[in-house]
Amino acid sequence: MKMWQLYRTYRLPGVGWWILGALGVASASLFAAIGVYVGVWARAVVSHILLIGGVGALWLGARLFFGEGVDKRHYVLYGLLLIGSTCSFYWLWAVNPMYQARLALDSILLLIISLAISQSYFASMIKHRAVVITGVLYSLFALANGFRCVNIILFPKMDSYFLSGIGAIVLTFIMAPVLVVALASKVLIIREKVRLSAEDEQ
């Protein structure tokens, strides 16, 4: 809500994508949580689309916000990533069901996108500790997904649909608060950029 208020007031580039990304990640969690009520399709495929699309939107937002530039190639890459991962996920869900492979696919994609996001923060010209902290959090998110993927491959829990080894379960619970804190810290970063913009205008 606070991010939306700041966006409406200052219209900084990239913040709209951040809001879209946050909504996507939140909606993915919601669909996964209420899958028993809305069906397996929502719990599996729709939540995957929202999660990858949401984190991808956070990446575009970071590039725009920090002035790295976003052109047609980035939007095409975002679209191809979303379409390609959705097709792969659907294949592993409906055509050749492999639950462990779907978990590993999500982990690998989140690892790659999170590293790209953290790179934007570390390369930023805004020297504020909230920027550094957020970059570190996204790096931890990427690291958690890397460990989660390795754990799924080495210690699969084939007899349980929702579990994939104790390590993967623990890392899943770690990822959620890390991502929430990273999103919340964006409010501090937006305020810092507004302050710097105001100083430049004076």
PDB file of C-alpha atoms in Angstrom:
ATOM      1  CA  MET A   1       0.000   0.000   0.000  1.00  0.00           C
ATOM      2  CA  LYS A   2       2.782   2.437   0.941  1.00  0.00           C
ATOM      3  CA  MET A   3       4.625   1.660  -2.280  1.00  0.00           C
ATOM      4  CA  TRP A   4       1.454   2.398  -4.272  1.00  0.00           C
ATOM      5  CA  GLN A   5       1.034   5.762  -2.517  1.00  0.00           C
ATOM      6  CA  LEU A   6       4.630   6.723  -3.309  1.00  0.00           C
ATOM      7  CA  TYR A   7       4.184   5.609  -6.910  1.00  0.00           C
ATOM      8  CA  ARG A   8       1.034   7.712  -7.367  1.00  0.00           C
ATOM      9  CA  THR A   9       2.797  10.739  -5.882  1.00  0.00           C
ATOM     10  CA  TYR A  10       6.177  10.622  -7.609  1.00  0.00           C
ATOM     11  CA  ARG A  11       5.733   8.319 -10.653  1.00  0.00           C
ATOM     12  CA  LEU A  12       9.281   7.031 -10.492  1.00  0.00           C
ATOM     13  CA  PRO A  13      10.292   4.642 -13.307  1.00  0.00           C
ATOM     14  CA  GLY A  14      10.167   0.961 -12.438  1.00  0.00           C
ATOM     15  CA  VAL A  15       7.966   1.286  -9.352  1.00  0.00           C
ATOM     16  CA  GLY A  16       4.904   0.223 -11.333  1.00  0.00           C
ATOM     17  CA  TRP A  17       6.695  -3.005 -12.256  1.00  0.00           C
ATOM     18  CA  TRP A  18       7.652  -3.493  -8.604  1.00  0.00           C
ATOM     19  CA  ILE A  19       4.012  -3.206  -7.587  1.00  0.00           C
ATOM     20  CA  LEU A  20       2.995  -5.624 -10.343  1.00  0.00           C
ATOM     21  CA  GLY A  21       5.716  -8.041  -9.257  1.00  0.00           C
ATOM     22  CA  ALA A  22       4.704  -7.874  -5.616  1.00  0.00           C
ATOM     23  CA  LEU A  23       1.086  -8.555  -6.548  1.00  0.00           C
ATOM     24  CA  GLY A  24       2.184 -11.501  -8.693  1.00  0.00           C
ATOM     25  CA  VAL A  25       4.245 -13.091  -5.921  1.00  0.00           C
ATOM     26  CA  ALA A  26       1.480 -12.519  -3.354  1.00  0.00           C
ATOM     27  CA  SER A  27      -1.152 -13.960  -5.702  1.00  0.00           C
ATOM     28  CA  ALA A  28       1.036 -17.011  -6.371  1.00  0.00           C
ATOM     29  CA  SER A  29       1.252 -17.671  -2.643  1.00  0.00           C
ATOM     30  CA  LEU A  30      -2.498 -17.213  -2.304  1.00  0.00           C
ATOM     31  CA  PHE A  31      -3.315 -19.632  -5.134  1.00  0.00           C
ATOM     32  CA  ALA A  32      -0.901 -22.197  -3.730  1.00  0.00           C
ATOM     33  CA  ALA A  33      -2.487 -21.854  -0.288  1.00  0.00           C
ATOM     34  CA  ILE A  34      -6.105 -22.176  -1.437  1.00  0.00           C
ATOM     35  CA  GLY A  35      -5.424 -24.770  -4.126  1.00  0.00           C
ATOM     36  CA  VAL A  36      -7.649 -27.247  -2.325  1.00  0.00           C
ATOM     37  CA  TYR A  37     -10.595 -24.922  -2.996  1.00  0.00           C
ATOM     38  CA  VAL A  38      -9.833 -23.765  -6.543  1.00  0.00           C
ATOM     39  CA  GLY A  39      -8.348 -26.970  -7.942  1.00  0.00           C
ATOM     40  CA  VAL A  40      -4.996 -28.438  -8.875  1.00  0.00           C
ATOM     41  CA  TRP A  41      -4.734 -26.212 -11.957  1.00  0.00           C
ATOM     42  CA  ALA A  42      -4.644 -23.053  -9.863  1.00  0.00           C
ATOM     43  CA  ARG A  43      -2.327 -24.563  -7.279  1.00  0.00           C
ATOM     44  CA  ALA A  44       0.155 -25.755  -9.871  1.00  0.00           C
ATOM     45  CA  VAL A  45       0.179 -23.940 -13.206  1.00  0.00           C
ATOM     46  CA  VAL A  46      -1.461 -20.613 -12.331  1.00  0.00           C
ATOM     47  CA  SER A  47       0.668 -20.139  -9.211  1.00  0.00           C
ATOM     48  CA  HIS A  48       3.779 -20.904 -11.299  1.00  0.00           C
ATOM     49  CA  ILE A  49       2.847 -18.254 -13.897  1.00  0.00           C
ATOM     50  CA  LEU A  50       2.179 -15.663 -11.197  1.00  0.00           C
ATOM     51  CA  LEU A  51       5.398 -16.446  -9.324  1.00  0.00           C
ATOM     52  CA  ILE A  52       7.772 -16.379 -12.288  1.00  0.00           C
ATOM     53  CA  GLY A  53       5.917 -13.470 -13.884  1.00  0.00           C
ATOM     54  CA  GLY A  54       6.013 -11.573 -10.593  1.00  0.00           C
ATOM     55  CA  VAL A  55       9.721 -12.071  -9.948  1.00  0.00           C
ATOM     56  CA  GLY A  56      10.420 -11.227 -13.596  1.00  0.00           C
ATOM     57  CA  ALA A  57       8.497  -7.983 -13.143  1.00  0.00           C
ATOM     58  CA  LEU A  58      10.660  -7.179 -10.107  1.00  0.00           C
ATOM     59  CA  TRP A  59      13.708  -7.593 -12.362  1.00  0.00           C
ATOM     60  CA  LEU A  60      12.336  -5.191 -14.995  1.00  0.00           C
ATOM     61  CA  GLY A  61      11.403  -2.747 -12.259  1.00  0.00           C
ATOM     62  CA  ALA A  62      14.923  -2.824 -10.816  1.00  0.00           C
ATOM     63  CA  ARG A  63      16.500  -2.100 -14.196  1.00  0.00           C
ATOM     64  CA  LEU A  64      14.146   0.822 -14.836  1.00  0.00           C
ATOM     65  CA  PHE A  65      14.422   2.241 -11.321  1.00  0.00           C
ATOM     66  CA  PHE A  66      18.229   2.233 -11.292  1.00  0.00           C
ATOM     67  CA  GLY A  67      18.495   3.612 -14.816  1.00  0.00           C
ATOM     68  CA  GLU A  68      20.042   0.556 -16.437  1.00  0.00           C
ATOM     69  CA  GLY A  69      17.670   0.819 -19.355  1.00  0.00           C
ATOM     70  CA  VAL A  70      14.945  -1.481 -20.589  1.00  0.00           C
ATOM     71  CA  ASP A  71      14.330  -1.861 -24.291  1.00  0.00           C
ATOM     72  CA  LYS A  72      12.443  -4.224 -26.574  1.00  0.00           C
ATOM     73  CA  ARG A  73      14.958  -7.020 -25.997  1.00  0.00           C
ATOM     74  CA  HIS A  74      14.263  -7.105 -22.263  1.00  0.00           C
ATOM     75  CA  TYR A  75      10.501  -7.276 -22.761  1.00  0.00           C
ATOM     76  CA  VAL A  76      10.948 -10.040 -25.342  1.00  0.00           C
ATOM     77  CA  LEU A  77      13.235 -11.938 -22.936  1.00  0.00           C
ATOM     78  CA  TYR A  78      10.654 -11.534 -20.174  1.00  0.00           C
ATOM     79  CA  GLY A  79       7.896 -12.822 -22.459  1.00  0.00           C
ATOM     80  CA  LEU A  80       9.964 -15.781 -23.693  1.00  0.00           C
ATOM     81  CA  LEU A  81      10.944 -16.670 -20.135  1.00  0.00           C
ATOM     82  CA  LEU A  82       7.319 -16.667 -19.021  1.00  0.00           C
ATOM     83  CA  ILE A  83       6.031 -18.598 -22.043  1.00  0.00           C
ATOM     84  CA  GLY A  84       8.890 -21.105 -22.096  1.00  0.00           C
ATOM     85  CA  SER A  85       8.755 -21.832 -18.386  1.00  0.00           C
ATOM     86  CA  THR A  86       4.962 -22.147 -18.460  1.00  0.00           C
ATOM     87  CA  CYS A  87       5.074 -24.634 -21.349  1.00  0.00           C
ATOM     88  CA  SER A  88       7.788 -26.648 -19.582  1.00  0.00           C
ATOM     89  CA  PHE A  89       5.874 -26.569 -16.320  1.00  0.00           C
ATOM     90  CA  TYR A  90       2.644 -27.643 -18.040  1.00  0.00           C
ATOM     91  CA  TRP A  91       4.465 -30.535 -19.732  1.00  0.00           C
ATOM     92  CA  LEU A  92       5.820 -31.697 -16.374  1.00  0.00           C
ATOM     93  CA  TRP A  93       2.365 -31.336 -14.835  1.00  0.00           C
ATOM     94  CA  ALA A  94      -0.079 -32.714 -17.437  1.00  0.00           C
ATOM     95  CA  VAL A  95       1.835 -34.588 -20.148  1.00  0.00           C
ATOM     96  CA  ASN A  96       4.711 -36.204 -18.256  1.00  0.00           C
ATOM     97  CA  PRO A  97       3.979 -35.576 -14.557  1.00  0.00           C
ATOM     98  CA  MET A  98       7.174 -35.079 -12.557  1.00  0.00           C
ATOM     99  CA  TYR A  99       6.612 -33.121  -9.361  1.00  0.00           C
ATOM    100  CA  GLN A 100      10.278 -33.025  -8.354  1.00  0.00           C
ATOM    101  CA  ALA A 101      11.260 -31.711 -11.790  1.00  0.00           C
ATOM    102  CA  ARG A 102       8.669 -28.918 -11.498  1.00  0.00           C
ATOM    103  CA  LEU A 103      10.090 -27.869  -8.139  1.00  0.00           C
ATOM    104  CA  ALA A 104      13.619 -27.920  -9.550  1.00  0.00           C
ATOM    105  CA  LEU A 105      12.508 -25.860 -12.575  1.00  0.00           C
ATOM    106  CA  ASP A 106      11.014 -23.173 -10.335  1.00  0.00           C
ATOM    107  CA  SER A 107      14.128 -23.124  -8.156  1.00  0.00           C
ATOM    108  CA  ILE A 108      16.482 -22.719 -11.124  1.00  0.00           C
ATOM    109  CA  LEU A 109      14.402 -19.898 -12.635  1.00  0.00           C
ATOM    110  CA  LEU A 110      14.158 -18.073  -9.321  1.00  0.00           C
ATOM    111  CA  LEU A 111      17.911 -18.512  -8.832  1.00  0.00           C
ATOM    112  CA  ILE A 112      18.710 -16.906 -12.204  1.00  0.00           C
ATOM    113  CA  ILE A 113      16.216 -14.030 -11.927  1.00  0.00           C
ATOM    114  CA  SER A 114      17.141 -13.254  -8.317  1.00  0.00           C
ATOM    115  CA  LEU A 115      20.836 -13.022  -9.222  1.00  0.00           C
ATOM    116  CA  ALA A 116      19.962 -10.626 -12.048  1.00  0.00           C
ATOM    117  CA  ILE A 117      17.943  -8.502  -9.623  1.00  0.00           C
ATOM    118  CA  SER A 118      20.702  -8.436  -7.006  1.00  0.00           C
ATOM    119  CA  GLN A 119      23.205  -7.375  -9.689  1.00  0.00           C
ATOM    120  CA  SER A 120      21.049  -4.320 -10.448  1.00  0.00           C
ATOM    121  CA  TYR A 121      21.073  -3.337  -6.776  1.00  0.00           C
ATOM    122  CA  PHE A 122      24.819  -3.826  -6.311  1.00  0.00           C
ATOM    123  CA  ALA A 123      25.570  -1.830  -9.484  1.00  0.00           C
ATOM    124  CA  SER A 124      23.245   1.009  -8.473  1.00  0.00           C
ATOM    125  CA  MET A 125      24.559   4.555  -8.099  1.00  0.00           C
ATOM    126  CA  ILE A 126      22.268   5.079  -5.092  1.00  0.00           C
ATOM    127  CA  LYS A 127      24.587   4.584  -2.130  1.00  0.00           C
ATOM    128  CA  HIS A 128      22.059   3.783   0.564  1.00  0.00           C
ATOM    129  CA  ARG A 129      22.236   0.859   2.932  1.00  0.00           C
ATOM    130  CA  ALA A 130      18.674  -0.176   2.023  1.00  0.00           C
ATOM    131  CA  VAL A 131      19.909  -0.754  -1.541  1.00  0.00           C
ATOM    132  CA  VAL A 132      22.825  -2.903  -0.351  1.00  0.00           C
ATOM    133  CA  ILE A 133      20.638  -4.817   2.103  1.00  0.00           C
ATOM    134  CA  THR A 134      18.038  -5.525  -0.590  1.00  0.00           C
ATOM    135  CA  GLY A 135      20.750  -6.714  -2.964  1.00  0.00           C
ATOM    136  CA  VAL A 136      22.050  -9.067  -0.274  1.00  0.00           C
ATOM    137  CA  LEU A 137      18.525 -10.348   0.419  1.00  0.00           C
ATOM    138  CA  TYR A 138      17.958 -11.161  -3.250  1.00  0.00           C
ATOM    139  CA  SER A 139      21.336 -12.915  -3.296  1.00  0.00           C
ATOM    140  CA  LEU A 140      20.237 -14.973  -0.282  1.00  0.00           C
ATOM    141  CA  PHE A 141      16.977 -15.724  -2.065  1.00  0.00           C
ATOM    142  CA  ALA A 142      18.962 -16.944  -5.073  1.00  0.00           C
ATOM    143  CA  LEU A 143      21.261 -18.984  -2.832  1.00  0.00           C
ATOM    144  CA  ALA A 144      18.285 -20.554  -1.051  1.00  0.00           C
ATOM    145  CA  ASN A 145      16.809 -21.600  -4.387  1.00  0.00           C
ATOM    146  CA  GLY A 146      20.139 -23.048  -5.466  1.00  0.00           C
ATOM    147  CA  PHE A 147      20.366 -25.159  -2.303  1.00  0.00           C
ATOM    148  CA  ARG A 148      16.698 -26.087  -2.659  1.00  0.00           C
ATOM    149  CA  CYS A 149      17.245 -27.344  -6.203  1.00  0.00           C
ATOM    150  CA  VAL A 150      20.291 -29.418  -5.158  1.00  0.00           C
ATOM    151  CA  ASN A 151      18.383 -30.830  -2.193  1.00  0.00           C
ATOM    152  CA  ILE A 152      15.435 -31.809  -4.395  1.00  0.00           C
ATOM    153  CA  ILE A 153      17.722 -33.612  -6.827  1.00  0.00           C
ATOM    154  CA  LEU A 154      19.842 -35.387  -4.211  1.00  0.00           C
ATOM    155  CA  PHE A 155      17.171 -36.118  -1.606  1.00  0.00           C
ATOM    156  CA  PRO A 156      13.797 -36.340  -3.342  1.00  0.00           C
ATOM    157  CA  LYS A 157      10.739 -37.196  -1.312  1.00  0.00           C
ATOM    158  CA  MET A 158       9.019 -39.278  -3.953  1.00  0.00           C
ATOM    159  CA  ASP A 159       6.299 -40.666  -1.684  1.00  0.00           C
ATOM    160  CA  SER A 160       4.799 -37.309  -0.738  1.00  0.00           C
ATOM    161  CA  TYR A 161       3.335 -34.810  -3.198  1.00  0.00           C
ATOM    162  CA  PHE A 162       4.017 -31.687  -1.172  1.00  0.00           C
ATOM    163  CA  LEU A 163       7.388 -32.580   0.328  1.00  0.00           C
ATOM    164  CA  SER A 164      10.789 -32.711  -1.295  1.00  0.00           C
ATOM    165  CA  GLY A 165      13.181 -33.448   1.521  1.00  0.00           C
ATOM    166  CA  ILE A 166      13.600 -31.707   4.883  1.00  0.00           C
ATOM    167  CA  GLY A 167      16.245 -29.339   3.504  1.00  0.00           C
ATOM    168  CA  ALA A 168      13.950 -28.142   0.732  1.00  0.00           C
ATOM    169  CA  ILE A 169      11.136 -27.609   3.219  1.00  0.00           C
ATOM    170  CA  VAL A 170      13.308 -25.486   5.512  1.00  0.00           C
ATOM    171  CA  LEU A 171      14.646 -23.456   2.586  1.00  0.00           C
ATOM    172  CA  THR A 172      11.118 -22.850   1.318  1.00  0.00           C
ATOM    173  CA  PHE A 173      10.168 -21.317   4.660  1.00  0.00           C
ATOM    174  CA  ILE A 174      13.340 -19.201   4.594  1.00  0.00           C
ATOM    175  CA  MET A 175      12.657 -17.858   1.097  1.00  0.00           C
ATOM    176  CA  ALA A 176       9.281 -16.354   1.958  1.00  0.00           C
ATOM    177  CA  PRO A 177      10.405 -13.901   4.710  1.00  0.00           C
ATOM    178  CA  VAL A 178      13.536 -12.978   2.743  1.00  0.00           C
ATOM    179  CA  LEU A 179      11.434 -11.961  -0.255  1.00  0.00           C
ATOM    180  CA  VAL A 180       8.927 -10.088   1.922  1.00  0.00           C
ATOM    181  CA  VAL A 181      11.682  -8.067   3.622  1.00  0.00           C
ATOM    182  CA  ALA A 182      13.266  -7.324   0.245  1.00  0.00           C
ATOM    183  CA  LEU A 183       9.952  -5.987  -1.056  1.00  0.00           C
ATOM    184  CA  ALA A 184       9.371  -3.925   2.079  1.00  0.00           C
ATOM    185  CA  SER A 185      12.831  -2.339   1.839  1.00  0.00           C
ATOM    186  CA  LYS A 186      11.909  -0.964  -1.571  1.00  0.00           C
ATOM    187  CA  VAL A 187       9.855   1.712   0.190  1.00  0.00           C
ATOM    188  CA  LEU A 188      13.053   3.038   1.820  1.00  0.00           C
ATOM    189  CA  ILE A 189      14.827   2.947  -1.528  1.00  0.00           C
ATOM    190  CA  ILE A 190      12.014   4.887  -3.229  1.00  0.00           C
ATOM    191  CA  ARG A 191      12.125   7.524  -0.490  1.00  0.00           C
ATOM    192  CA  GLU A 192      15.900   7.845  -0.919  1.00  0.00           C
ATOM    193  CA  LYS A 193      15.573   8.340  -4.663  1.00  0.00           C
ATOM    194  CA  VAL A 194      12.835  10.945  -4.117  1.00  0.00           C
ATOM    195  CA  ARG A 195      15.162  12.778  -1.721  1.00  0.00           C
ATOM    196  CA  LEU A 196      18.042  12.694  -4.185  1.00  0.00           C
ATOM    197  CA  SER A 197      15.795  13.883  -7.008  1.00  0.00           C
ATOM    198  CA  ALA A 198      14.600  16.785  -4.861  1.00  0.00           C
ATOM    199  CA  GLU A 199      18.206  17.761  -4.067  1.00  0.00           C
ATOM    200  CA  ASP A 200      19.094  17.695  -7.775  1.00  0.00           C
ATOM    201  CA  GLU A 201      16.220  20.054  -8.573  1.00  0.00           C
ATOM    202  CA  GLN A 202      17.356  22.610  -5.981  1.00  0.00           C
TER     203      GLN A 202
END
